PDB file of C-alpha atoms and ligand atoms in Angstrom:
ATOM      1  CA  MET A   1       0.027  -0.066   0.003  1.00 46.00           C
ATOM      2  CA  ASN A   2       1.474   3.390  -0.850  1.00 44.00           C
ATOM      3  CA  THR A   3       1.943   5.863   1.956  1.00 45.00           C
ATOM      4  CA  ALA A   4       0.116   8.607  -0.003  1.00 45.00           C
ATOM      5  CA  MET A   5      -3.073   6.714   0.935  1.00 52.00           C
ATOM      6  CA  THR A   6      -2.796   7.902   4.527  1.00 65.00           C
ATOM      7  CA  ASP A   7      -2.502  11.514   3.403  1.00 84.00           C
ATOM      8  CA  ALA A   8      -6.008  11.553   2.061  1.00 93.00           C
ATOM      9  CA  PRO A   9      -8.432  14.166   3.585  1.00 95.00           C
ATOM     10  CA  ILE A  10     -10.023  12.991   6.792  1.00 96.00           C
ATOM     11  CA  LEU A  11     -13.804  12.468   7.211  1.00 98.00           C
ATOM     12  CA  PRO A  12     -16.055  13.384  10.228  1.00 98.00           C
ATOM     13  CA  ILE A  13     -16.671  10.366  12.429  1.00 98.00           C
ATOM     14  CA  LEU A  14     -20.243   9.908  13.384  1.00 98.00           C
ATOM     15  CA  PHE A  15     -21.072   9.280  17.116  1.00 97.00           C
ATOM     16  CA  HIS A  16     -23.785   7.347  18.796  1.00 96.00           C
ATOM     17  CA  PRO A  17     -26.765   7.726  18.295  1.00 96.00           C
ATOM     18  CA  ALA A  18     -26.339   8.420  14.516  1.00 97.00           C
ATOM     19  CA  PRO A  19     -28.939   6.116  12.831  1.00 98.00           C
ATOM     20  CA  ILE A  20     -26.494   4.815  10.198  1.00 98.00           C
ATOM     21  CA  LEU A  21     -24.542   3.188  13.050  1.00 98.00           C
ATOM     22  CA  ARG A  22     -27.677   1.013  13.536  1.00 98.00           C
ATOM     23  CA  ALA A  23     -28.259   0.107   9.836  1.00 98.00           C
ATOM     24  CA  LYS A  24     -27.151  -2.941   7.886  1.00 98.00           C
ATOM     25  CA  ALA A  25     -24.536  -1.802   5.371  1.00 98.00           C
ATOM     26  CA  ARG A  26     -24.866  -3.117   1.716  1.00 98.00           C
ATOM     27  CA  PRO A  27     -22.105  -5.101  -0.021  1.00 98.00           C
ATOM     28  CA  VAL A  28     -19.588  -3.188  -2.050  1.00 97.00           C
ATOM     29  CA  ALA A  29     -20.301  -3.878  -5.768  1.00 95.00           C
ATOM     30  CA  GLU A  30     -17.919  -3.791  -8.756  1.00 90.00           C
ATOM     31  CA  ALA A  31     -19.731  -0.655  -9.827  1.00 89.00           C
ATOM     32  CA  ASP A  32     -18.542   1.149  -6.667  1.00 92.00           C
ATOM     33  CA  GLY A  33     -15.001   0.822  -8.159  1.00 84.00           C
ATOM     34  CA  ALA A  34     -12.716   3.887  -7.679  1.00 90.00           C
ATOM     35  CA  ARG A  35     -15.044   5.547  -5.131  1.00 94.00           C
ATOM     36  CA  VAL A  36     -14.349   2.641  -2.679  1.00 97.00           C
ATOM     37  CA  THR A  37     -10.493   3.030  -3.138  1.00 96.00           C
ATOM     38  CA  GLU A  38     -10.852   6.773  -2.409  1.00 96.00           C
ATOM     39  CA  LEU A  39     -13.168   6.126   0.559  1.00 98.00           C
ATOM     40  CA  ALA A  40     -10.698   3.471   1.959  1.00 97.00           C
ATOM     41  CA  ALA A  41      -7.892   5.935   1.722  1.00 97.00           C
ATOM     42  CA  ARG A  42      -9.846   8.652   3.547  1.00 97.00           C
ATOM     43  CA  MET A  43     -10.997   6.173   6.170  1.00 98.00           C
ATOM     44  CA  LEU A  44      -7.339   5.122   6.860  1.00 97.00           C
ATOM     45  CA  SER A  45      -6.369   8.836   7.253  1.00 96.00           C
ATOM     46  CA  THR A  46      -9.316   9.329   9.612  1.00 97.00           C
ATOM     47  CA  MET A  47      -8.412   6.305  11.635  1.00 97.00           C
ATOM     48  CA  TYR A  48      -4.793   7.191  12.084  1.00 95.00           C
ATOM     49  CA  LYS A  49      -5.727  10.825  12.918  1.00 95.00           C
ATOM     50  CA  ALA A  50      -8.249   9.841  15.554  1.00 95.00           C
ATOM     51  CA  PRO A  51      -6.188   7.829  16.530  1.00 94.00           C
ATOM     52  CA  GLY A  52      -7.790   4.396  16.307  1.00 95.00           C
ATOM     53  CA  ILE A  53      -7.042   0.862  15.179  1.00 96.00           C
ATOM     54  CA  GLY A  54     -10.138   0.211  13.202  1.00 98.00           C
ATOM     55  CA  LEU A  55     -12.900   1.969  11.371  1.00 98.00           C
ATOM     56  CA  ALA A  56     -16.013   0.774   9.465  1.00 98.00           C
ATOM     57  CA  ALA A  57     -17.557   2.751   6.632  1.00 98.00           C
ATOM     58  CA  PRO A  58     -20.889   3.362   8.499  1.00 98.00           C
ATOM     59  CA  GLN A  59     -18.965   5.343  11.083  1.00 98.00           C
ATOM     60  CA  VAL A  60     -18.120   7.885   8.402  1.00 98.00           C
ATOM     61  CA  GLY A  61     -21.677   7.837   7.036  1.00 98.00           C
ATOM     62  CA  GLU A  62     -21.210   5.375   4.250  1.00 98.00           C
ATOM     63  CA  GLY A  63     -23.491   2.292   4.338  1.00 98.00           C
ATOM     64  CA  LEU A  64     -21.010   0.030   2.663  1.00 98.00           C
ATOM     65  CA  ARG A  65     -19.353  -3.287   3.776  1.00 98.00           C
ATOM     66  CA  LEU A  66     -15.852  -1.740   3.975  1.00 98.00           C
ATOM     67  CA  VAL A  67     -13.466  -1.789   7.007  1.00 98.00           C
ATOM     68  CA  VAL A  68      -9.904  -0.496   7.466  1.00 98.00           C
ATOM     69  CA  LEU A  69      -7.673  -1.382  10.361  1.00 97.00           C
ATOM     70  CA  ASP A  70      -4.120  -1.352  11.602  1.00 97.00           C
ATOM     71  CA  VAL A  71      -3.241  -3.311  14.788  1.00 95.00           C
ATOM     72  CA  ALA A  72       0.570  -3.092  14.261  1.00 92.00           C
ATOM     73  CA  LYS A  73       2.369  -2.398  17.503  1.00 83.00           C
ATOM     74  CA  GLU A  74       5.474  -1.117  15.658  1.00 80.00           C
ATOM     75  CA  GLU A  75       5.841   2.463  14.416  1.00 82.00           C
ATOM     76  CA  THR A  76       5.589   1.310  10.757  1.00 87.00           C
ATOM     77  CA  PRO A  77       1.987   1.373   9.547  1.00 89.00           C
ATOM     78  CA  ALA A  78       0.449  -1.944   8.527  1.00 93.00           C
ATOM     79  CA  PRO A  79      -2.974  -0.840   7.086  1.00 96.00           C
ATOM     80  CA  MET A  80      -5.487  -3.460   6.082  1.00 97.00           C
ATOM     81  CA  VAL A  81      -8.487  -2.712   3.843  1.00 98.00           C
ATOM     82  CA  LEU A  82     -11.255  -5.259   3.873  1.00 98.00           C
ATOM     83  CA  VAL A  83     -14.087  -5.230   1.334  1.00 98.00           C
ATOM     84  CA  ASN A  84     -17.174  -7.258   2.122  1.00 98.00           C
ATOM     85  CA  PRO A  85     -15.481  -9.092   5.025  1.00 98.00           C
ATOM     86  CA  GLU A  86     -17.221 -12.128   6.370  1.00 98.00           C
ATOM     87  CA  ILE A  87     -16.477 -14.287   9.430  1.00 98.00           C
ATOM     88  CA  VAL A  88     -16.419 -17.783   8.138  1.00 98.00           C
ATOM     89  CA  ALA A  89     -15.251 -19.563  11.344  1.00 98.00           C
ATOM     90  CA  ALA A  90     -14.957 -18.666  14.946  1.00 98.00           C
ATOM     91  CA  SER A  91     -13.355 -20.639  17.823  1.00 98.00           C
ATOM     92  CA  THR A  92     -15.538 -21.951  20.644  1.00 98.00           C
ATOM     93  CA  GLU A  93     -12.807 -20.621  22.997  1.00 98.00           C
ATOM     94  CA  ARG A  94     -13.619 -17.130  23.998  1.00 98.00           C
ATOM     95  CA  ALA A  95     -11.462 -14.210  25.125  1.00 97.00           C
ATOM     96  CA  ILE A  96     -12.160 -11.008  26.974  1.00 97.00           C
ATOM     97  CA  ARG A  97     -10.584  -7.778  25.908  1.00 97.00           C
ATOM     98  CA  GLU A  98     -11.191  -4.143  26.738  1.00 98.00           C
ATOM     99  CA  GLU A  99     -12.818  -2.381  23.710  1.00 98.00           C
ATOM    100  CA  GLY A 100     -13.497   1.167  22.824  1.00 97.00           C
ATOM    101  CA  CYS A 101     -15.076   2.803  19.650  1.00 98.00           C
ATOM    102  CA  LEU A 102     -14.457   5.956  17.734  1.00 98.00           C
ATOM    103  CA  SER A 103     -18.166   6.432  17.649  1.00 98.00           C
ATOM    104  CA  LEU A 104     -18.337   6.308  21.434  1.00 97.00           C
ATOM    105  CA  PRO A 105     -15.166   8.271  22.303  1.00 95.00           C
ATOM    106  CA  GLY A 106     -13.877   7.969  25.878  1.00 95.00           C
ATOM    107  CA  GLN A 107     -15.908   4.842  26.690  1.00 97.00           C
ATOM    108  CA  TYR A 108     -14.289   1.448  27.382  1.00 97.00           C
ATOM    109  CA  ALA A 109     -15.527  -1.857  28.530  1.00 98.00           C
ATOM    110  CA  ASP A 110     -14.502  -5.565  28.683  1.00 98.00           C
ATOM    111  CA  VAL A 111     -16.137  -7.486  25.865  1.00 98.00           C
ATOM    112  CA  GLU A 112     -16.204 -11.345  25.481  1.00 97.00           C
ATOM    113  CA  ARG A 113     -15.960 -12.736  21.980  1.00 98.00           C
ATOM    114  CA  PRO A 114     -14.561 -15.854  20.172  1.00 98.00           C
ATOM    115  CA  ALA A 115     -10.785 -15.837  20.673  1.00 98.00           C
ATOM    116  CA  ARG A 116     -10.046 -16.721  17.064  1.00 98.00           C
ATOM    117  CA  VAL A 117     -11.806 -16.084  13.822  1.00 98.00           C
ATOM    118  CA  LYS A 118     -11.229 -16.753  10.111  1.00 98.00           C
ATOM    119  CA  VAL A 119     -12.372 -13.863   7.858  1.00 98.00           C
ATOM    120  CA  ARG A 120     -12.747 -13.794   4.169  1.00 98.00           C
ATOM    121  CA  TYR A 121     -12.763 -10.496   2.258  1.00 98.00           C
ATOM    122  CA  ARG A 122     -11.768  -8.976  -1.020  1.00 97.00           C
ATOM    123  CA  ALA A 123      -8.844  -6.575  -1.334  1.00 96.00           C
ATOM    124  CA  LEU A 124      -9.231  -3.273  -3.097  1.00 94.00           C
ATOM    125  CA  ASP A 125      -7.965  -4.965  -6.370  1.00 93.00           C
ATOM    126  CA  GLY A 126     -10.793  -7.433  -6.063  1.00 93.00           C
ATOM    127  CA  SER A 127      -8.639 -10.394  -5.079  1.00 96.00           C
ATOM    128  CA  ARG A 128      -9.978 -12.950  -2.650  1.00 97.00           C
ATOM    129  CA  GLN A 129      -8.219 -12.901   0.730  1.00 98.00           C
ATOM    130  CA  GLU A 130      -8.451 -14.790   3.904  1.00 98.00           C
ATOM    131  CA  VAL A 131      -6.945 -14.129   7.294  1.00 98.00           C
ATOM    132  CA  GLU A 132      -6.881 -16.242  10.447  1.00 98.00           C
ATOM    133  CA  ALA A 133      -6.686 -13.995  13.475  1.00 97.00           C
ATOM    134  CA  ASP A 134      -6.213 -14.221  17.214  1.00 97.00           C
ATOM    135  CA  ASP A 135      -5.456 -11.701  19.862  1.00 96.00           C
ATOM    136  CA  LEU A 136      -6.032  -8.088  19.158  1.00 96.00           C
ATOM    137  CA  LEU A 137      -6.619  -8.668  15.428  1.00 97.00           C
ATOM    138  CA  ALA A 138      -9.506 -11.130  16.170  1.00 98.00           C
ATOM    139  CA  THR A 139     -11.111  -8.649  18.458  1.00 98.00           C
ATOM    140  CA  CYS A 140     -10.750  -5.705  16.075  1.00 98.00           C
ATOM    141  CA  LEU A 141     -12.023  -7.697  13.096  1.00 98.00           C
ATOM    142  CA  GLN A 142     -15.176  -8.791  14.947  1.00 98.00           C
ATOM    143  CA  HIS A 143     -15.755  -5.270  16.337  1.00 98.00           C
ATOM    144  CA  GLU A 144     -15.475  -3.697  12.842  1.00 98.00           C
ATOM    145  CA  ILE A 145     -17.487  -6.395  11.039  1.00 98.00           C
ATOM    146  CA  ASP A 146     -20.230  -5.849  13.778  1.00 98.00           C
ATOM    147  CA  HIS A 147     -20.411  -2.208  12.599  1.00 98.00           C
ATOM    148  CA  LEU A 148     -21.420  -3.468   9.091  1.00 98.00           C
ATOM    149  CA  ASP A 149     -24.542  -5.027  10.713  1.00 98.00           C
ATOM    150  CA  GLY A 150     -25.413  -2.059  12.869  1.00 98.00           C
ATOM    151  CA  VAL A 151     -23.982  -3.630  15.994  1.00 98.00           C
ATOM    152  CA  MET A 152     -21.957  -1.629  18.543  1.00 98.00           C
ATOM    153  CA  PHE A 153     -19.621  -3.227  21.097  1.00 98.00           C
ATOM    154  CA  THR A 154     -21.981  -2.042  23.760  1.00 98.00           C
ATOM    155  CA  ASP A 155     -24.493  -4.610  22.416  1.00 98.00           C
ATOM    156  CA  HIS A 156     -22.292  -7.312  23.900  1.00 98.00           C
ATOM    157  CA  LEU A 157     -22.597  -5.968  27.381  1.00 98.00           C
ATOM    158  CA  SER A 158     -25.255  -6.626  30.039  1.00 97.00           C
ATOM    159  CA  PRO A 159     -28.235  -4.123  29.695  1.00 97.00           C
ATOM    160  CA  LEU A 160     -27.102  -2.533  32.976  1.00 97.00           C
ATOM    161  CA  LYS A 161     -23.518  -1.968  31.908  1.00 97.00           C
ATOM    162  CA  ARG A 162     -24.566  -0.808  28.483  1.00 97.00           C
ATOM    163  CA  ASN A 163     -27.054   1.749  29.805  1.00 97.00           C
ATOM    164  CA  MET A 164     -24.559   3.072  32.291  1.00 97.00           C
ATOM    165  CA  LEU A 165     -21.884   3.486  29.560  1.00 97.00           C
ATOM    166  CA  ILE A 166     -24.240   5.171  27.157  1.00 97.00           C
ATOM    167  CA  LYS A 167     -25.575   7.548  29.765  1.00 97.00           C
ATOM    168  CA  LYS A 168     -22.023   8.529  30.709  1.00 97.00           C
ATOM    169  CA  PHE A 169     -21.230   9.177  27.051  1.00 97.00           C
ATOM    170  CA  LEU A 170     -24.236  11.304  26.371  1.00 95.00           C
ATOM    171  CA  LYS A 171     -23.566  13.252  29.560  1.00 95.00           C
ATOM    172  CA  GLU A 172     -19.899  13.934  28.578  1.00 94.00           C
ATOM    173  CA  GLN A 173     -21.047  14.972  25.100  1.00 92.00           C
ATOM    174  CA  LYS A 174     -23.577  17.474  26.552  1.00 92.00           C
ATOM    175  CA  LEU A 175     -20.798  18.968  28.788  1.00 91.00           C
ATOM    176  CA  LYS A 176     -18.529  19.210  25.814  1.00 88.00           C
ATOM    177  CA  SER A 177     -21.063  21.069  23.611  1.00 86.00           C
ATOM    178  CA  ARG A 178     -21.798  23.434  26.533  1.00 87.00           C
ATOM    179  CA  GLU A 179     -18.009  24.158  26.893  1.00 83.00           C
ATOM    180  CA  ALA A 180     -17.876  24.830  23.220  1.00 79.00           C
ATOM    181  CA  MET A 181     -20.462  27.547  23.401  1.00 70.00           C
TER     182      MET A 181
HETATM  183 ZN1   ZN B   1     -16.376   0.801  16.770  1.00 75.37          ZN
END
């Protein structure tokens, strides 16, 4: 991937409760072509700038099955672009990891999910790809693919925990908008 991709102009990130975050995104079609390449580049810029390790198209207002992520721990970026990603296998073994979301900034909670997943997707050039993931990548893939189905990480929490977290988020947003006046 060329580094110019990450110099693309950033996009505004939508926060909860934007309705598109709750909608099912449509598959990317061949006809979407160059628009998707451009969108992926802008999503990567947006993700790095935030900063975050994953971003799904609905989070920037595009109802398309497109995800970008980079879970590299080193300084060298290792961006991944996944077109129409699909979880085709998940381990019965589960793992708990703390998650946050660029659409719910400042909020974190432990989420339990399958520890390992196999994901099929298309690269931007249309080639078929498959990745077997564990650890942080497994969590990130599941979190981002959830976004394509209108699912937020908070949906994996108990109703009590979920309501507390969302209330806290809305309260913090209210305070922020007041400070901005
Ligand atoms: Zn998220």
